[in-house]
Tab-separated table of C-alpha atoms in Angstrom:
chain	number	residue	atom	x	y	z
A	8	MET	CA	177.242	-48.393	190.390
A	9	ARG	CA	173.921	-47.542	188.913
A	10	SER	CA	173.764	-44.872	186.049
A	11	ARG	CA	172.436	-41.927	186.863
A	12	ALA	CA	171.437	-41.811	183.062
A	13	PRO	CA	167.349	-42.615	183.957
A	14	SER	CA	167.359	-39.476	186.804
A	15	LEU	CA	168.740	-37.403	184.876
A	16	ARG	CA	166.506	-38.264	181.720
A	17	ARG	CA	163.443	-37.456	183.971
A	18	SER	CA	165.310	-34.454	185.246
A	19	VAL	CA	165.232	-32.971	181.666
A	20	VAL	CA	161.113	-34.935	180.831
A	21	ALA	CA	160.645	-32.623	184.041
A	22	ALA	CA	162.280	-29.272	182.809
A	23	ALA	CA	160.701	-29.543	179.843
A	24	VAL	CA	157.016	-29.784	181.341
A	25	VAL	CA	157.612	-26.638	183.534
A	26	ALA	CA	158.776	-25.163	180.825
A	27	LEU	CA	155.962	-25.915	178.409
A	28	THR	CA	153.136	-25.920	181.255
A	29	ALA	CA	154.649	-21.468	181.756
A	30	ALA	CA	154.618	-20.859	178.231
A	31	TRP	CA	151.089	-22.141	178.072
A	32	CYS	CA	149.930	-20.064	180.920
A	33	ALA	CA	151.862	-17.098	179.705
A	34	ALA	CA	149.660	-17.720	176.705
A	35	ALA	CA	146.808	-18.331	177.959
A	36	GLN	CA	146.998	-14.459	180.205
A	37	LEU	CA	146.421	-13.423	175.993
A	38	SER	CA	142.531	-11.601	174.951
A	39	GLN	CA	141.476	-10.059	172.258
A	40	SER	CA	139.514	-7.898	174.514
A	41	TYR	CA	142.817	-7.050	177.008
A	42	TYR	CA	142.234	-3.426	176.773
A	43	ALA	CA	138.790	-2.858	176.674
A	44	SER	CA	138.561	-1.069	179.703
A	45	THR	CA	142.024	0.285	179.653
A	46	CYS	CA	142.461	1.360	176.061
A	47	PRO	CA	139.399	0.722	174.220
A	48	ASN	CA	140.836	2.689	171.307
A	49	VAL	CA	144.281	0.929	170.827
A	50	ASP	CA	143.400	-0.735	167.602
A	51	THR	CA	142.998	3.674	166.095
A	52	LEU	CA	145.286	4.340	167.559
A	53	VAL	CA	148.240	1.973	166.106
A	54	ARG	CA	146.198	1.537	162.718
A	55	GLY	CA	145.959	5.827	162.108
A	56	ALA	CA	150.227	5.631	163.208
A	57	VAL	CA	150.293	2.951	160.648
A	58	THR	CA	148.581	3.996	157.876
A	59	GLN	CA	150.148	7.442	158.227
A	60	LYS	CA	153.823	6.293	158.082
A	61	LEU	CA	152.453	4.120	154.832
A	62	GLN	CA	151.745	6.771	153.802
A	63	GLU	CA	155.459	8.357	153.480
A	64	THR	CA	157.727	5.057	152.870
A	65	PHE	CA	156.068	1.927	151.864
A	66	ASN	CA	159.176	0.318	153.628
A	67	ALA	CA	157.805	0.089	156.472
A	68	ALA	CA	155.039	-2.686	155.628
A	69	PRO	CA	157.789	-5.592	154.956
A	70	GLY	CA	160.297	-3.877	158.075
A	71	THR	CA	157.378	-3.784	160.570
A	72	LEU	CA	156.067	-7.090	159.636
A	73	ARG	CA	159.968	-8.900	159.650
A	74	LEU	CA	160.365	-7.171	163.032
A	75	PHE	CA	157.546	-9.035	164.706
A	76	PHE	CA	159.309	-12.152	163.300
A	77	HIS	CA	162.285	-10.656	164.350
A	78	ASP	CA	161.537	-10.077	168.129
A	79	CYS	CA	159.189	-13.543	168.104
A	80	PHE	CA	161.718	-15.987	167.623
A	81	VAL	CA	164.248	-14.484	169.558
A	82	ARG	CA	162.865	-14.052	172.681
A	83	GLY	CA	159.524	-14.145	172.537
A	84	CYS	CA	156.884	-11.811	171.240
A	85	ASP	CA	158.362	-9.610	174.232
A	86	ALA	CA	159.833	-6.462	172.056
A	87	SER	CA	163.356	-7.324	172.743
A	88	VAL	CA	163.985	-6.416	169.722
A	89	LEU	CA	163.419	-2.844	170.133
A	90	LEU	CA	165.226	-2.247	172.758
A	91	SER	CA	168.507	-0.336	172.664
A	92	GLY	CA	171.956	-0.409	174.210
A	93	PRO	CA	174.738	-2.089	174.530
A	94	ASP	CA	173.686	-5.559	174.037
A	95	ASP	CA	171.156	-4.924	171.628
A	96	GLU	CA	169.301	-7.576	169.087
A	97	HIS	CA	169.095	-5.267	166.153
A	98	SER	CA	173.259	-4.483	166.112
A	99	ALA	CA	173.806	-8.555	166.026
A	100	GLY	CA	172.798	-10.935	162.629
A	101	ALA	CA	170.506	-10.371	160.243
A	102	ASP	CA	168.770	-8.299	162.977
A	103	THR	CA	171.270	-5.697	161.709
A	104	THR	CA	169.379	-5.274	158.328
A	105	LEU	CA	165.899	-4.693	160.433
A	106	SER	CA	164.536	-1.195	158.885
A	107	PRO	CA	164.648	1.806	160.509
A	108	ASP	CA	161.290	2.582	159.063
A	109	ALA	CA	159.955	0.039	161.090
A	110	LEU	CA	161.337	1.108	163.989
A	111	ASP	CA	160.440	4.329	163.951
A	112	LEU	CA	156.853	3.178	163.229
A	113	ILE	CA	156.688	1.450	166.306
A	114	THR	CA	157.851	4.667	168.013
A	115	ARG	CA	155.261	7.067	166.876
A	116	ALA	CA	152.420	4.404	167.284
A	117	LYS	CA	153.558	4.100	170.752
A	118	ALA	CA	153.422	8.259	171.551
A	119	ALA	CA	150.030	8.062	169.882
A	120	VAL	CA	149.271	5.355	172.401
A	121	ASP	CA	150.240	6.786	175.277
A	122	ALA	CA	149.119	10.589	174.042
A	123	ASP	CA	145.855	9.099	175.213
A	124	PRO	CA	145.414	9.566	178.852
A	125	ARG	CA	143.484	6.462	179.254
A	126	CYS	CA	145.838	4.134	178.015
A	127	ALA	CA	149.078	6.256	179.008
A	128	ASN	CA	151.680	3.751	180.302
A	129	LYS	CA	149.394	0.733	179.706
A	130	VAL	CA	149.760	-0.741	176.826
A	131	SER	CA	153.184	-2.456	176.164
A	132	CYS	CA	155.407	-1.903	172.986
A	133	ALA	CA	155.214	-6.019	172.856
A	134	ASP	CA	151.606	-5.800	171.707
A	135	ILE	CA	152.213	-2.126	169.927
A	136	LEU	CA	154.467	-4.575	167.227
A	137	ALA	CA	151.748	-7.512	167.296
A	138	LEU	CA	149.204	-4.881	166.498
A	139	ALA	CA	151.157	-3.009	163.290
A	140	ALA	CA	152.235	-6.002	162.030
A	141	ARG	CA	148.435	-6.672	161.312
A	142	ASP	CA	147.703	-3.283	160.550
A	143	VAL	CA	150.398	-3.241	157.787
A	144	VAL	CA	149.275	-6.728	156.014
A	145	SER	CA	146.030	-5.146	155.631
A	146	GLN	CA	147.280	-1.636	154.350
A	147	THR	CA	148.950	-3.401	151.908
A	148	GLY	CA	146.588	-5.773	150.513
A	149	GLY	CA	146.204	-8.603	152.809
A	150	PRO	CA	143.651	-9.886	155.565
A	151	TYR	CA	142.288	-8.279	158.862
A	152	TYR	CA	142.407	-10.200	161.611
A	153	PRO	CA	141.852	-9.695	165.316
A	154	VAL	CA	145.008	-10.176	167.420
A	155	GLU	CA	145.233	-11.705	171.039
A	156	LEU	CA	146.928	-8.957	173.238
A	157	GLY	CA	148.476	-8.859	176.976
A	158	ARG	CA	152.312	-9.340	176.291
A	159	LEU	CA	154.568	-7.245	178.690
A	160	ASP	CA	157.664	-6.322	177.217
A	161	GLY	CA	160.792	-8.253	178.107
A	162	LYS	CA	163.874	-6.743	180.570
A	163	VAL	CA	166.413	-8.091	178.572
A	164	GLY	CA	168.360	-8.191	175.015
A	165	THR	CA	171.122	-10.469	174.256
A	166	ARG	CA	172.634	-10.025	170.451
A	167	ALA	CA	174.560	-13.009	171.255
A	168	VAL	CA	171.793	-15.619	170.457
A	169	VAL	CA	170.053	-13.543	167.368
A	170	LYS	CA	172.307	-15.972	164.921
A	171	HIS	CA	171.416	-18.653	166.154
A	172	ARG	CA	167.475	-18.330	166.789
A	173	LEU	CA	167.025	-16.768	163.497
A	174	PRO	CA	166.306	-18.849	159.751
A	175	GLY	CA	169.517	-17.910	157.329
A	176	ALA	CA	168.960	-17.306	153.204
A	177	GLY	CA	169.979	-20.911	152.798
A	178	PHE	CA	168.000	-23.072	155.093
A	179	ASP	CA	166.954	-26.228	153.383
A	180	LEU	CA	164.336	-27.650	154.560
A	181	ASP	CA	164.710	-29.616	157.580
A	182	GLN	CA	166.680	-26.713	158.517
A	183	LEU	CA	163.164	-24.582	158.446
A	184	ASN	CA	161.389	-27.246	159.957
A	185	LYS	CA	163.206	-27.891	163.147
A	186	LEU	CA	163.516	-24.112	163.972
A	187	PHE	CA	160.211	-23.366	163.314
A	188	ALA	CA	159.133	-26.289	165.548
A	189	ALA	CA	161.049	-25.337	168.480
A	190	ASN	CA	158.578	-22.114	168.378
A	191	GLY	CA	155.763	-24.802	168.216
A	192	LEU	CA	155.023	-23.720	164.768
A	193	THR	CA	154.518	-26.416	161.921
A	194	GLN	CA	155.704	-26.440	158.016
A	195	THR	CA	151.815	-25.424	157.050
A	196	ASP	CA	152.585	-22.457	159.755
A	197	MET	CA	156.240	-22.397	158.464
A	198	ILE	CA	154.942	-22.066	154.879
A	199	ALA	CA	152.135	-20.287	154.937
A	200	LEU	CA	154.625	-17.197	157.496
A	201	SER	CA	156.890	-17.542	154.657
A	202	GLY	CA	153.682	-15.658	152.550
A	203	GLY	CA	154.682	-12.856	154.371
A	204	HIS	CA	157.799	-12.378	151.594
A	205	THR	CA	154.455	-11.560	149.288
A	206	ILE	CA	155.735	-7.829	150.563
A	207	GLY	CA	159.548	-8.311	151.491
A	208	VAL	CA	162.803	-7.017	150.560
A	209	THR	CA	166.124	-8.975	150.213
A	210	HIS	CA	170.048	-7.069	149.811
A	211	CYS	CA	172.244	-8.410	147.383
A	212	ASP	CA	174.896	-10.183	149.757
A	213	LYS	CA	171.990	-12.653	150.800
A	214	PHE	CA	171.675	-14.443	147.641
A	215	VAL	CA	174.652	-13.301	144.958
A	216	ARG	CA	175.833	-16.741	145.493
A	217	ARG	CA	172.288	-18.181	143.817
A	218	LEU	CA	173.549	-15.359	141.051
A	219	TYR	CA	177.058	-16.496	140.431
A	220	PRO	CA	178.192	-20.171	140.149
A	221	PHE	CA	181.696	-18.920	141.317
A	222	LYS	CA	180.578	-17.431	144.368
A	223	GLY	CA	178.936	-20.631	145.394
A	224	GLY	CA	175.522	-20.372	143.015
A	225	ALA	CA	173.267	-22.902	141.285
A	226	GLY	CA	174.779	-26.322	141.186
A	227	ALA	CA	177.498	-25.131	143.505
A	228	GLY	CA	176.049	-24.712	146.912
A	229	GLY	CA	174.028	-22.054	146.087
A	230	GLY	CA	170.460	-23.608	146.691
A	231	PRO	CA	167.333	-24.793	144.122
A	232	PRO	CA	167.617	-23.607	140.614
A	233	MET	CA	166.694	-19.886	139.384
A	234	ASN	CA	164.630	-19.326	135.796
A	235	LEU	CA	167.622	-18.258	133.545
A	236	TYR	CA	166.075	-15.369	132.443
A	237	PHE	CA	165.398	-14.183	136.216
A	238	LEU	CA	169.053	-14.864	136.789
A	239	ARG	CA	170.237	-12.567	133.900
A	240	GLN	CA	168.317	-10.091	135.261
A	241	MET	CA	169.249	-9.839	138.712
A	242	ARG	CA	172.638	-9.764	137.851
A	243	GLN	CA	171.568	-6.297	136.676
A	244	THR	CA	170.301	-5.656	139.595
A	245	CYS	CA	173.030	-7.287	141.524
A	246	PRO	CA	176.445	-7.055	139.488
A	247	LEU	CA	179.344	-8.768	140.693
A	248	ASN	CA	180.438	-4.866	142.319
A	249	TYR	CA	176.744	-4.598	143.962
A	250	SER	CA	176.538	-1.179	146.304
A	251	PRO	CA	175.704	-2.762	149.679
A	252	SER	CA	172.392	-1.059	150.113
A	253	ALA	CA	171.356	-2.623	146.694
A	254	PHE	CA	167.790	-4.799	147.077
A	255	ALA	CA	165.481	-6.274	145.498
A	256	MET	CA	161.971	-7.487	145.823
A	257	LEU	CA	161.202	-11.200	146.953
A	258	ASP	CA	158.074	-11.313	144.914
A	259	ALA	CA	158.522	-10.924	141.266
A	260	VAL	CA	154.881	-11.530	140.351
A	261	SER	CA	153.034	-8.489	142.624
A	262	PRO	CA	155.985	-6.865	144.849
A	263	ARG	CA	153.849	-4.315	146.991
A	264	LYS	CA	150.802	-6.635	147.468
A	265	PHE	CA	149.579	-8.702	149.865
A	266	ASP	CA	149.067	-11.701	148.016
A	267	ASN	CA	149.818	-15.097	147.293
A	268	GLY	CA	152.195	-13.869	144.207
A	269	TYR	CA	154.636	-15.096	146.346
A	270	TYR	CA	154.335	-18.543	146.430
A	271	GLN	CA	153.650	-18.175	142.386
A	272	THR	CA	156.987	-16.689	142.060
A	273	LEU	CA	158.216	-19.972	143.255
A	274	GLN	CA	156.457	-21.882	140.692
A	275	GLN	CA	158.139	-19.865	138.231
A	276	MET	CA	161.375	-20.744	139.491
A	277	LYS	CA	161.843	-16.719	140.695
A	278	GLY	CA	163.176	-16.984	144.225
A	279	LEU	CA	166.217	-15.597	144.830
A	280	LEU	CA	166.500	-16.772	148.413
A	281	ALA	CA	167.222	-20.419	148.677
A	282	SER	CA	165.162	-21.346	151.593
A	283	ASP	CA	161.971	-19.837	149.643
A	284	GLN	CA	163.178	-21.565	146.668
A	285	VAL	CA	163.695	-24.820	148.370
A	286	LEU	CA	159.607	-24.653	149.744
A	287	PHE	CA	159.013	-25.310	145.935
A	288	ALA	CA	161.874	-27.823	145.001
A	289	ASP	CA	161.344	-29.841	147.734
A	290	ARG	CA	158.793	-32.328	147.214
A	291	ARG	CA	157.816	-32.306	150.571
A	292	SER	CA	156.660	-29.055	150.831
A	293	ARG	CA	155.435	-28.273	146.649
A	294	ALA	CA	151.839	-29.134	147.690
A	295	THR	CA	151.374	-26.607	150.075
A	296	VAL	CA	153.300	-23.997	147.552
A	297	ASN	CA	150.931	-24.956	144.962
A	298	TYR	CA	147.814	-24.814	146.997
A	299	PHE	CA	148.372	-20.940	148.123
A	300	ALA	CA	149.605	-20.272	144.976
A	301	ALA	CA	146.328	-21.577	143.733
A	302	ASN	CA	143.986	-20.373	146.346
A	303	GLN	CA	144.385	-16.658	147.903
A	304	THR	CA	142.031	-17.269	150.605
A	305	ALA	CA	143.520	-20.340	151.750
A	306	PHE	CA	147.002	-19.189	152.065
A	307	PHE	CA	144.923	-16.261	154.063
A	308	ASN	CA	143.513	-18.421	156.566
A	309	ALA	CA	146.437	-20.329	156.716
A	310	PHE	CA	148.759	-16.868	157.557
A	311	VAL	CA	146.116	-16.021	160.218
A	312	ALA	CA	146.315	-18.788	162.160
A	313	ALA	CA	150.482	-18.625	161.942
A	314	MET	CA	150.503	-15.135	162.810
A	315	ALA	CA	147.913	-15.973	165.772
A	316	LYS	CA	150.294	-19.156	166.756
A	317	LEU	CA	153.652	-17.031	166.283
A	318	GLY	CA	152.123	-14.448	168.712
A	319	ARG	CA	152.159	-16.541	171.300
A	320	VAL	CA	155.507	-17.838	171.710
A	321	GLY	CA	157.295	-16.508	174.732
A	322	VAL	CA	155.007	-14.216	176.281
A	323	LYS	CA	156.060	-12.919	179.421
A	324	THR	CA	154.217	-12.007	182.338
A	325	GLY	CA	154.293	-11.209	185.953
A	326	SER	CA	157.656	-9.775	187.077
A	327	ASP	CA	159.795	-11.484	184.300
A	328	GLY	CA	158.077	-8.441	181.693
A	329	GLU	CA	157.121	-4.520	182.136
A	330	ILE	CA	154.992	-2.135	180.225
A	331	ARG	CA	157.984	-0.085	179.238
A	332	ARG	CA	157.484	3.728	179.054
A	333	VAL	CA	160.016	4.244	176.102
A	334	CYS	CA	160.230	1.233	173.732
A	335	THR	CA	163.945	1.136	173.262
A	336	LYS	CA	164.512	1.315	177.201
A	337	VAL	CA	163.874	-1.037	180.079
A	338	ASN	CA	162.039	0.963	182.714
């Protein structure tokens, strides 16, 4: 009896080629001038909403950047993370800690865009999120860069897949590279995107094991070692009986400014998340961390390039997507 393995392999390869071709075609529809004739001032409208929200609370900045990343990694950049319902993504896994301020920012930006008669129901929530992510970066000191537009909003949000698509706080370099590679991103892209943590925050439960050895901390499965003085400082922030709402900034150098301070934090062994500190601890990625720590322009350039690639992940086209009238529900 002849083996079916060769034909099976051919089928798998063919399916992969079809999937990659579809993904390339979807990404190819994106353009920086996509709304030039239908909503020429979309950038200004979204930027205004971002400015207003950041004047109220800085929390919206890291929250919006994280919202974009989570959206793209779970089902592609299709605003499925915004859907609210019995199977919505932001009620599962790491998405349960997505920022309410970020969600409110997108709601406001959508309202501002749709209030313009030329733009009403013509701009997707996915594109608004991509623009808002750029604007919170630039308004906190980071680079301002052109954003490719033309994404459609997804029609499905599935909570079951969330925990399998996002990096864990304890991931090592191999796990990080595998996950990012599955989304077409290189190790350099991953390290550059991790730099978004320069304005990031994290709750105590994500790094408490690094603070207390008997909870599986440093030397007991808690990841790379931590600066001893900093460890003692963080124990004050996150005591054994820490509040579930207690948090700390991921950048110990300049936590409210988008710069390369995150990488300097890693050099000082002050990375809270094991998945951050491993970028410096592992020799395979240390050189890139050192380069970005010494050269902010290089970091900014790499971040912009990585954000462009991230924004092309899982783009929806045709009947697979729509332009939602309300970002939290399918039309």
